[in-house]
């Protein structure tokens, strides 16, 4: 079956909210576009996807998602180019990853044609919500929740797959300060760290709140057993530059296989920058910070794009990382955005026209 054969039930909004939105002053994730998509899994089958006006939905308090957190999500973006065409960036990666996450959470996989057909239809309906401008995009949040009623601790037999979208600007509008985790952990071997499980993020809020109380913005998570190796930040993967070499941790059970992460690695290789994808020790980074060889740290993620880390705390000591000329973070962010906004050739075929 090809995607055009997929049936969709569409109910359009009677009154668009777009004129009430100040697109020059958006708080990330707070404003939703006019429509959303949902598709229920009932009796072992995904039903007809529906596109409806964005709004509240009803679930019983006993729905399993509220009790056991059986939920996964994705983060994607649609970009508008100078000619008004709308592009997705490596969307197949997100599609594959949500099903990988679902599998780990015992959620049935979602069909590819349902995903792309409903996503493209949704974007076409809300195309005015995708604005042009550097750092500007329509953030796309696909997610799946367990909707069976009943508090027995077992996987649900009903699910709802949904896609909502939000017009977005930069997730971080300034460089961030981080702390290297020494007490709490994000993920452990054999766990769900590699999945975009809702609980992976919720479980970070308390330690992050403690970090924020100290004037820091985020935590760089270390491995759960020794806290000796730097793995990933709360909302993104993380890169370090020692001298001219870029370092990032390899993906494993505990680390999200980030689309921006793998794109930055590729862009670095395209630019003949030496990239080491290997365990990054706290000791190595702290020592390099002391000797001045640590040139930069930056985070990379869909929502964040690329964000500079201006300093980190470890063992109650703060290490400042002044901005540098010829920053890899700045350079690769620009290369990435040039591709995302269709300003340059796309040598790796990363972009997909939305409609
Ligand atoms: C994204 O970058 O899209 C994410 O899903 C991270 C999120 C926690 C904002």
mmCIF file of C-alpha atoms and ligand atoms in Angstrom:
data_model
loop_
_atom_site.group_PDB
_atom_site.id
_atom_site.type_symbol
_atom_site.label_atom_id
_atom_site.label_comp_id
_atom_site.label_asym_id
_atom_site.label_seq_id
_atom_site.Cartn_x
_atom_site.Cartn_y
_atom_site.Cartn_z
ATOM 1 C CA UNK A 1 0.000 0.000 0.000
ATOM 2 C CA UNK A 2 1.461 3.438 -0.700
ATOM 3 C CA UNK A 3 0.885 6.393 1.549
ATOM 4 C CA UNK A 4 -1.755 7.993 -0.660
ATOM 5 C CA UNK A 5 -3.996 4.948 -0.077
ATOM 6 C CA UNK A 6 -4.214 5.626 3.628
ATOM 7 C CA UNK A 7 -7.549 6.918 4.726
ATOM 8 C CA UNK A 8 -7.587 9.835 7.143
ATOM 9 C CA UNK A 9 -10.571 11.393 8.881
ATOM 10 C CA UNK A 10 -10.103 15.154 8.845
ATOM 11 C CA UNK A 11 -12.084 17.721 10.806
ATOM 12 C CA UNK A 12 -10.793 21.219 10.180
ATOM 13 C CA UNK A 13 -10.906 23.981 12.737
ATOM 14 C CA UNK A 14 -13.646 26.560 12.250
ATOM 15 C CA UNK A 15 -11.530 29.371 13.653
ATOM 16 C CA UNK A 16 -7.748 29.440 13.302
ATOM 17 C CA UNK A 17 -5.870 30.797 16.356
ATOM 18 C CA UNK A 18 -2.924 31.933 14.268
ATOM 19 C CA UNK A 19 -3.728 35.661 14.429
ATOM 20 C CA UNK A 20 -3.568 35.559 18.230
ATOM 21 C CA UNK A 21 0.027 34.308 18.254
ATOM 22 C CA UNK A 22 3.064 36.563 18.611
ATOM 23 C CA UNK A 23 5.550 34.611 16.504
ATOM 24 C CA UNK A 24 8.400 36.902 17.495
ATOM 25 C CA UNK A 25 8.039 35.991 21.139
ATOM 26 C CA UNK A 26 7.400 32.280 21.539
ATOM 27 C CA UNK A 27 8.040 30.276 24.663
ATOM 28 C CA UNK A 28 9.092 26.784 23.605
ATOM 29 C CA UNK A 29 6.213 24.315 23.513
ATOM 30 C CA UNK A 30 3.570 26.662 24.910
ATOM 31 C CA UNK A 31 1.612 27.408 21.756
ATOM 32 C CA UNK A 32 0.083 24.710 19.587
ATOM 33 C CA UNK A 33 -0.933 24.963 15.971
ATOM 34 C CA UNK A 34 -4.560 24.585 14.908
ATOM 35 C CA UNK A 35 -4.690 20.832 14.341
ATOM 36 C CA UNK A 36 -3.449 17.560 15.832
ATOM 37 C CA UNK A 37 -3.490 13.959 14.753
ATOM 38 C CA UNK A 38 -4.492 10.907 16.743
ATOM 39 C CA UNK A 39 -4.878 7.237 15.986
ATOM 40 C CA UNK A 40 -6.154 4.570 18.380
ATOM 41 C CA UNK A 41 -4.957 1.012 18.738
ATOM 42 C CA UNK A 42 -7.935 -1.188 19.557
ATOM 43 C CA UNK A 43 -8.409 -4.960 19.286
ATOM 44 C CA UNK A 44 -4.885 -5.446 17.990
ATOM 45 C CA UNK A 45 -5.123 -2.901 15.163
ATOM 46 C CA UNK A 46 -4.344 0.718 14.506
ATOM 47 C CA UNK A 47 -7.607 2.387 13.523
ATOM 48 C CA UNK A 48 -8.129 5.189 10.979
ATOM 49 C CA UNK A 49 -5.927 8.198 11.888
ATOM 50 C CA UNK A 50 -7.879 11.354 12.622
ATOM 51 C CA UNK A 51 -6.879 14.984 12.253
ATOM 52 C CA UNK A 52 -8.919 17.276 14.452
ATOM 53 C CA UNK A 53 -8.675 20.797 15.900
ATOM 54 C CA UNK A 54 -6.073 20.927 18.711
ATOM 55 C CA UNK A 55 -7.809 20.644 22.052
ATOM 56 C CA UNK A 56 -8.384 18.667 25.249
ATOM 57 C CA UNK A 57 -9.066 14.937 25.141
ATOM 58 C CA UNK A 58 -10.853 12.739 27.645
ATOM 59 C CA UNK A 59 -9.208 9.775 29.336
ATOM 60 C CA UNK A 60 -10.357 7.790 32.345
ATOM 61 C CA UNK A 61 -8.265 8.256 35.495
ATOM 62 C CA UNK A 62 -7.469 4.538 35.412
ATOM 63 C CA UNK A 63 -5.780 4.787 31.977
ATOM 64 C CA UNK A 64 -2.467 2.956 32.326
ATOM 65 C CA UNK A 65 -0.333 5.827 31.123
ATOM 66 C CA UNK A 66 -1.172 7.756 34.325
ATOM 67 C CA UNK A 67 -0.039 4.900 36.560
ATOM 68 C CA UNK A 68 2.846 3.222 34.807
ATOM 69 C CA UNK A 69 4.167 5.850 32.452
ATOM 70 C CA UNK A 70 3.805 3.583 29.434
ATOM 71 C CA UNK A 71 4.511 6.378 26.983
ATOM 72 C CA UNK A 72 7.142 7.293 24.412
ATOM 73 C CA UNK A 73 7.673 10.370 22.271
ATOM 74 C CA UNK A 74 9.735 11.948 19.521
ATOM 75 C CA UNK A 75 10.978 15.420 18.639
ATOM 76 C CA UNK A 76 11.144 16.594 15.031
ATOM 77 C CA UNK A 77 11.069 19.901 13.205
ATOM 78 C CA UNK A 78 9.626 21.275 9.966
ATOM 79 C CA UNK A 79 11.511 24.149 8.346
ATOM 80 C CA UNK A 80 10.341 26.679 5.783
ATOM 81 C CA UNK A 81 12.780 27.766 3.075
ATOM 82 C CA UNK A 82 13.007 31.176 1.400
ATOM 83 C CA UNK A 83 10.603 30.029 -1.320
ATOM 84 C CA UNK A 84 7.970 28.921 1.183
ATOM 85 C CA UNK A 85 8.611 25.176 0.775
ATOM 86 C CA UNK A 86 8.387 23.095 3.945
ATOM 87 C CA UNK A 87 11.059 20.500 4.774
ATOM 88 C CA UNK A 88 11.478 17.745 7.326
ATOM 89 C CA UNK A 89 14.940 16.812 8.576
ATOM 90 C CA UNK A 90 15.780 13.080 8.595
ATOM 91 C CA UNK A 91 12.195 12.141 9.538
ATOM 92 C CA UNK A 92 12.751 8.449 8.860
ATOM 93 C CA UNK A 93 15.146 8.431 11.795
ATOM 94 C CA UNK A 94 12.438 9.679 14.114
ATOM 95 C CA UNK A 95 9.934 7.228 12.738
ATOM 96 C CA UNK A 96 12.321 4.323 13.312
ATOM 97 C CA UNK A 97 13.253 5.567 16.752
ATOM 98 C CA UNK A 98 9.696 5.931 18.026
ATOM 99 C CA UNK A 99 9.057 2.324 17.087
ATOM 100 C CA UNK A 100 12.312 1.259 18.734
ATOM 101 C CA UNK A 101 11.246 3.121 21.876
ATOM 102 C CA UNK A 102 7.759 1.613 21.632
ATOM 103 C CA UNK A 103 9.138 -1.895 21.390
ATOM 104 C CA UNK A 104 11.096 -1.417 24.627
ATOM 105 C CA UNK A 105 7.952 -0.187 26.370
ATOM 106 C CA UNK A 106 5.815 -3.081 24.987
ATOM 107 C CA UNK A 107 3.852 -0.662 22.799
ATOM 108 C CA UNK A 108 2.821 -1.889 19.332
ATOM 109 C CA UNK A 109 4.782 -0.360 16.466
ATOM 110 C CA UNK A 110 3.070 2.292 14.370
ATOM 111 C CA UNK A 111 2.824 1.746 10.584
ATOM 112 C CA UNK A 112 5.144 3.866 8.460
ATOM 113 C CA UNK A 113 2.498 4.862 5.907
ATOM 114 C CA UNK A 114 0.128 5.982 8.676
ATOM 115 C CA UNK A 115 2.928 8.060 10.188
ATOM 116 C CA UNK A 116 4.098 9.853 7.062
ATOM 117 C CA UNK A 117 0.697 10.322 5.502
ATOM 118 C CA UNK A 118 -0.846 11.822 8.598
ATOM 119 C CA UNK A 119 2.230 13.926 9.404
ATOM 120 C CA UNK A 120 2.375 15.428 5.910
ATOM 121 C CA UNK A 121 -1.378 16.062 5.886
ATOM 122 C CA UNK A 122 -1.163 17.737 9.274
ATOM 123 C CA UNK A 123 1.700 19.954 8.115
ATOM 124 C CA UNK A 124 -0.120 20.916 4.962
ATOM 125 C CA UNK A 125 -3.184 21.933 6.950
ATOM 126 C CA UNK A 126 -1.063 23.990 9.343
ATOM 127 C CA UNK A 127 1.496 25.239 6.825
ATOM 128 C CA UNK A 128 0.974 28.880 7.845
ATOM 129 C CA UNK A 129 2.302 27.909 11.275
ATOM 130 C CA UNK A 130 5.743 27.119 9.818
ATOM 131 C CA UNK A 131 7.536 30.452 9.658
ATOM 132 C CA UNK A 132 10.744 31.303 7.838
ATOM 133 C CA UNK A 133 13.783 32.499 9.782
ATOM 134 C CA UNK A 134 17.006 31.198 11.287
ATOM 135 C CA UNK A 135 16.192 29.162 14.364
ATOM 136 C CA UNK A 136 12.498 29.254 13.554
ATOM 137 C CA UNK A 137 10.609 26.030 12.910
ATOM 138 C CA UNK A 138 7.493 24.083 13.658
ATOM 139 C CA UNK A 139 8.393 21.627 16.400
ATOM 140 C CA UNK A 140 6.662 18.291 15.917
ATOM 141 C CA UNK A 141 5.896 16.060 18.868
ATOM 142 C CA UNK A 142 4.712 12.558 17.974
ATOM 143 C CA UNK A 143 3.913 10.419 21.038
ATOM 144 C CA UNK A 144 2.129 7.262 22.116
ATOM 145 C CA UNK A 145 0.290 6.657 25.371
ATOM 146 C CA UNK A 146 -1.297 3.592 26.964
ATOM 147 C CA UNK A 147 -5.034 4.185 27.158
ATOM 148 C CA UNK A 148 -6.470 0.935 28.527
ATOM 149 C CA UNK A 149 -8.442 1.535 31.692
ATOM 150 C CA UNK A 150 -7.366 -0.466 34.723
ATOM 151 C CA UNK A 151 -4.559 -0.218 37.217
ATOM 152 C CA UNK A 152 -3.199 -3.739 36.974
ATOM 153 C CA UNK A 153 0.540 -3.515 36.324
ATOM 154 C CA UNK A 154 0.760 -4.974 32.853
ATOM 155 C CA UNK A 155 1.032 -3.570 29.375
ATOM 156 C CA UNK A 156 -2.018 -1.885 27.953
ATOM 157 C CA UNK A 157 -4.107 -3.395 25.195
ATOM 158 C CA UNK A 158 -5.131 0.046 23.919
ATOM 159 C CA UNK A 159 -2.949 2.959 22.841
ATOM 160 C CA UNK A 160 -3.289 6.384 21.306
ATOM 161 C CA UNK A 161 -0.629 7.620 18.865
ATOM 162 C CA UNK A 162 -0.708 11.400 18.527
ATOM 163 C CA UNK A 163 1.108 14.222 16.777
ATOM 164 C CA UNK A 164 0.917 17.764 18.040
ATOM 165 C CA UNK A 165 2.987 20.683 16.738
ATOM 166 C CA UNK A 166 4.244 23.974 18.192
ATOM 167 C CA UNK A 167 5.780 26.960 16.419
ATOM 168 C CA UNK A 168 9.261 27.316 17.873
ATOM 169 C CA UNK A 169 12.306 29.493 18.136
ATOM 170 C CA UNK A 170 15.521 28.574 19.931
ATOM 171 C CA UNK A 171 15.029 26.238 22.907
ATOM 172 C CA UNK A 172 17.902 27.975 24.688
ATOM 173 C CA UNK A 173 18.380 31.620 23.900
ATOM 174 C CA UNK A 174 21.745 31.844 25.656
ATOM 175 C CA UNK A 175 24.686 29.574 26.440
ATOM 176 C CA UNK A 176 24.119 27.231 29.357
ATOM 177 C CA UNK A 177 25.964 26.251 32.514
ATOM 178 C CA UNK A 178 25.997 22.584 33.453
ATOM 179 C CA UNK A 179 26.974 20.297 36.306
ATOM 180 C CA UNK A 180 28.536 16.859 35.909
ATOM 181 C CA UNK A 181 26.365 14.314 37.740
ATOM 182 C CA UNK A 182 28.006 12.739 40.774
ATOM 183 C CA UNK A 183 25.005 11.426 42.681
ATOM 184 C CA UNK A 184 21.926 10.896 40.523
ATOM 185 C CA UNK A 185 21.752 8.870 37.303
ATOM 186 C CA UNK A 186 19.666 9.091 34.190
ATOM 187 C CA UNK A 187 19.905 5.534 32.919
ATOM 188 C CA UNK A 188 21.496 2.171 33.598
ATOM 189 C CA UNK A 189 22.561 -0.827 31.532
ATOM 190 C CA UNK A 190 19.588 -2.872 30.424
ATOM 191 C CA UNK A 191 17.250 0.046 31.114
ATOM 192 C CA UNK A 192 15.412 2.436 28.827
ATOM 193 C CA UNK A 193 17.976 5.224 28.444
ATOM 194 C CA UNK A 194 18.240 4.748 24.686
ATOM 195 C CA UNK A 195 14.478 5.069 24.282
ATOM 196 C CA UNK A 196 12.551 8.326 24.279
ATOM 197 C CA UNK A 197 10.483 7.035 27.170
ATOM 198 C CA UNK A 198 8.514 9.794 28.892
ATOM 199 C CA UNK A 199 9.834 8.694 32.298
ATOM 200 C CA UNK A 200 13.459 9.213 31.240
ATOM 201 C CA UNK A 201 12.761 12.919 31.160
ATOM 202 C CA UNK A 202 10.413 13.148 34.169
ATOM 203 C CA UNK A 203 13.005 11.417 36.354
ATOM 204 C CA UNK A 204 15.518 14.162 35.577
ATOM 205 C CA UNK A 205 13.366 17.021 36.774
ATOM 206 C CA UNK A 206 14.247 16.730 40.479
ATOM 207 C CA UNK A 207 18.063 16.604 40.099
ATOM 208 C CA UNK A 208 17.805 19.341 37.462
ATOM 209 C CA UNK A 209 15.771 21.443 39.895
ATOM 210 C CA UNK A 210 18.602 21.078 42.430
ATOM 211 C CA UNK A 211 21.120 22.123 39.761
ATOM 212 C CA UNK A 212 18.984 25.139 38.862
ATOM 213 C CA UNK A 213 18.885 26.191 42.500
ATOM 214 C CA UNK A 214 22.694 26.496 42.236
ATOM 215 C CA UNK A 215 22.397 28.738 39.184
ATOM 216 C CA UNK A 216 23.116 25.984 36.654
ATOM 217 C CA UNK A 217 20.900 25.054 33.736
ATOM 218 C CA UNK A 218 21.368 21.372 33.093
ATOM 219 C CA UNK A 219 23.051 18.164 34.153
ATOM 220 C CA UNK A 220 25.539 16.210 32.117
ATOM 221 C CA UNK A 221 24.729 12.672 33.086
ATOM 222 C CA UNK A 222 27.542 10.292 33.870
ATOM 223 C CA UNK A 223 27.470 6.485 33.771
ATOM 224 C CA UNK A 224 25.348 5.108 36.602
ATOM 225 C CA UNK A 225 27.910 2.681 38.002
ATOM 226 C CA UNK A 226 31.033 4.813 38.408
ATOM 227 C CA UNK A 227 30.027 8.417 37.519
ATOM 228 C CA UNK A 228 33.378 8.571 35.752
ATOM 229 C CA UNK A 229 32.197 8.925 32.161
ATOM 230 C CA UNK A 230 30.162 11.728 30.607
ATOM 231 C CA UNK A 231 27.183 10.492 28.635
ATOM 232 C CA UNK A 232 24.364 12.857 27.721
ATOM 233 C CA UNK A 233 22.637 16.020 28.897
ATOM 234 C CA UNK A 234 19.024 16.328 30.000
ATOM 235 C CA UNK A 235 17.593 17.491 26.696
ATOM 236 C CA UNK A 236 20.371 16.655 24.224
ATOM 237 C CA UNK A 237 23.559 14.753 23.458
ATOM 238 C CA UNK A 238 26.859 16.369 24.342
ATOM 239 C CA UNK A 239 30.132 17.090 22.522
ATOM 240 C CA UNK A 240 33.538 18.127 23.870
ATOM 241 C CA UNK A 241 36.465 19.629 21.983
ATOM 242 C CA UNK A 242 39.980 19.071 23.198
ATOM 243 C CA UNK A 243 42.437 20.922 20.993
ATOM 244 C CA UNK A 244 41.084 20.314 17.496
ATOM 245 C CA UNK A 245 39.517 16.942 18.316
ATOM 246 C CA UNK A 246 35.802 16.476 18.862
ATOM 247 C CA UNK A 247 34.704 13.872 21.390
ATOM 248 C CA UNK A 248 31.330 12.356 22.160
ATOM 249 C CA UNK A 249 30.181 9.227 23.920
ATOM 250 C CA UNK A 250 29.126 6.220 21.844
ATOM 251 C CA UNK A 251 25.457 5.303 21.899
ATOM 252 C CA UNK A 252 24.553 2.315 24.035
ATOM 253 C CA UNK A 253 21.695 1.126 26.292
ATOM 254 C CA UNK A 254 21.854 4.335 28.254
ATOM 255 C CA UNK A 255 22.291 7.030 25.615
ATOM 256 C CA UNK A 256 19.824 8.401 23.098
ATOM 257 C CA UNK A 257 20.857 7.856 19.486
ATOM 258 C CA UNK A 258 20.272 11.522 18.674
ATOM 259 C CA UNK A 259 19.564 12.597 15.104
ATOM 260 C CA UNK A 260 21.374 15.915 15.625
ATOM 261 C CA UNK A 261 24.234 14.030 17.299
ATOM 262 C CA UNK A 262 24.781 11.748 14.331
ATOM 263 C CA UNK A 263 24.402 14.657 11.898
ATOM 264 C CA UNK A 264 27.086 16.667 13.730
ATOM 265 C CA UNK A 265 29.438 13.676 13.674
ATOM 266 C CA UNK A 266 28.919 13.406 9.908
ATOM 267 C CA UNK A 267 29.390 17.150 9.360
ATOM 268 C CA UNK A 268 32.604 17.054 11.385
ATOM 269 C CA UNK A 269 33.906 14.203 9.235
ATOM 270 C CA UNK A 270 32.868 16.086 6.076
ATOM 271 C CA UNK A 271 34.994 18.985 7.354
ATOM 272 C CA UNK A 272 37.999 16.743 8.114
ATOM 273 C CA UNK A 273 37.634 17.308 11.819
ATOM 274 C CA UNK A 274 38.897 14.410 13.885
ATOM 275 C CA UNK A 275 35.990 12.889 15.814
ATOM 276 C CA UNK A 276 36.432 10.403 18.613
ATOM 277 C CA UNK A 277 33.279 8.480 19.475
ATOM 278 C CA UNK A 278 34.387 6.809 22.670
ATOM 279 C CA UNK A 279 33.945 6.965 26.416
ATOM 280 C CA UNK A 280 34.658 10.526 27.594
ATOM 281 C CA UNK A 281 36.057 10.556 31.100
ATOM 282 C CA UNK A 282 35.298 13.273 33.611
ATOM 283 C CA UNK A 283 38.975 13.214 34.583
ATOM 284 C CA UNK A 284 40.111 13.908 31.004
ATOM 285 C CA UNK A 285 37.693 16.821 30.622
ATOM 286 C CA UNK A 286 38.501 18.372 34.008
ATOM 287 C CA UNK A 287 42.232 18.099 33.304
ATOM 288 C CA UNK A 288 41.819 19.589 29.822
ATOM 289 C CA UNK A 289 39.809 22.443 31.358
ATOM 290 C CA UNK A 290 42.644 23.104 33.803
ATOM 291 C CA UNK A 291 45.328 23.132 31.102
ATOM 292 C CA UNK A 292 43.227 25.193 28.687
ATOM 293 C CA UNK A 293 43.081 22.383 26.100
ATOM 294 C CA UNK A 294 39.322 22.057 26.528
ATOM 295 C CA UNK A 295 38.159 24.510 23.873
ATOM 296 C CA UNK A 296 34.440 24.001 23.976
ATOM 297 C CA UNK A 297 31.486 21.904 25.045
ATOM 298 C CA UNK A 298 28.206 22.022 23.204
ATOM 299 C CA UNK A 299 24.916 20.177 23.318
ATOM 300 C CA UNK A 300 23.110 18.878 20.240
ATOM 301 C CA UNK A 301 19.475 17.905 19.978
ATOM 302 C CA UNK A 302 16.391 18.509 17.862
ATOM 303 C CA UNK A 303 14.803 21.040 20.181
ATOM 304 C CA UNK A 304 18.083 22.649 21.234
ATOM 305 C CA UNK A 305 19.803 22.390 17.800
ATOM 306 C CA UNK A 306 23.336 23.248 19.036
ATOM 307 C CA UNK A 307 23.900 25.148 22.256
ATOM 308 C CA UNK A 308 27.161 26.319 23.768
ATOM 309 C CA UNK A 309 28.072 25.282 27.299
ATOM 310 C CA UNK A 310 29.726 28.288 28.901
ATOM 311 C CA UNK A 311 30.990 26.441 31.945
ATOM 312 C CA UNK A 312 30.591 23.397 34.134
ATOM 313 C CA UNK A 313 30.641 22.508 37.794
ATOM 314 C CA UNK A 314 32.341 19.420 39.138
ATOM 315 C CA UNK A 315 33.297 18.629 42.734
ATOM 316 C CA UNK A 316 31.969 22.063 43.767
ATOM 317 C CA UNK A 317 34.396 23.789 41.435
ATOM 318 C CA UNK A 318 33.233 25.848 38.457
ATOM 319 C CA UNK A 319 35.195 25.795 35.186
ATOM 320 C CA UNK A 320 34.581 28.662 32.809
ATOM 321 C CA UNK A 321 34.630 28.067 29.050
ATOM 322 C CA UNK A 322 34.895 31.400 27.260
ATOM 323 C CA UNK A 323 33.581 31.505 23.699
ATOM 324 C CA UNK A 324 36.219 31.003 21.009
ATOM 325 C CA UNK A 325 36.713 31.935 17.384
ATOM 326 C CA UNK A 326 36.194 29.084 14.947
ATOM 327 C CA UNK A 327 33.958 27.196 17.342
ATOM 328 C CA UNK A 328 32.929 23.788 16.012
ATOM 329 C CA UNK A 329 29.538 24.245 17.635
ATOM 330 C CA UNK A 330 28.931 27.492 15.744
ATOM 331 C CA UNK A 331 30.324 26.105 12.503
ATOM 332 C CA UNK A 332 28.346 22.854 12.501
ATOM 333 C CA UNK A 333 25.163 24.545 13.669
ATOM 334 C CA UNK A 334 25.391 26.791 10.627
ATOM 335 C CA UNK A 335 26.096 23.844 8.297
ATOM 336 C CA UNK A 336 23.163 21.970 9.800
ATOM 337 C CA UNK A 337 20.780 24.906 9.497
ATOM 338 C CA UNK A 338 21.894 25.632 5.932
ATOM 339 C CA UNK A 339 20.763 22.105 5.048
ATOM 340 C CA UNK A 340 17.596 22.270 7.159
ATOM 341 C CA UNK A 341 16.484 25.538 5.524
ATOM 342 C CA UNK A 342 17.403 24.269 2.046
ATOM 343 C CA UNK A 343 20.046 26.976 1.562
ATOM 344 C CA UNK A 344 22.755 24.594 0.330
ATOM 345 C CA UNK A 345 23.123 21.215 -1.354
ATOM 346 C CA UNK A 346 22.061 18.323 0.850
ATOM 347 C CA UNK A 347 24.864 15.818 0.153
ATOM 348 C CA UNK A 348 23.527 13.145 2.488
ATOM 349 C CA UNK A 349 19.864 13.375 1.420
ATOM 350 C CA UNK A 350 18.787 14.317 4.898
ATOM 351 C CA UNK A 351 15.846 16.521 4.031
ATOM 352 C CA UNK A 352 12.388 15.448 2.876
ATOM 353 C CA UNK A 353 9.865 17.800 1.332
ATOM 354 C CA UNK A 354 6.839 17.803 3.585
ATOM 355 C CA UNK A 355 4.264 18.147 0.794
HETATM 356 C C1 LIG B 1 14.012 17.095 21.384
HETATM 357 O O1 LIG B 1 15.111 17.600 21.257
HETATM 358 O O2 LIG B 1 13.190 17.100 20.464
HETATM 359 C C2 LIG B 1 13.625 16.437 22.613
HETATM 360 O O3 LIG B 1 12.786 15.578 22.548
HETATM 361 C C3 LIG B 1 14.161 16.893 23.892
HETATM 362 C C4 LIG B 1 13.053 17.409 24.738
HETATM 363 C C5 LIG B 1 13.221 16.957 26.103
HETATM 364 C C6 LIG B 1 12.860 18.866 24.591
#
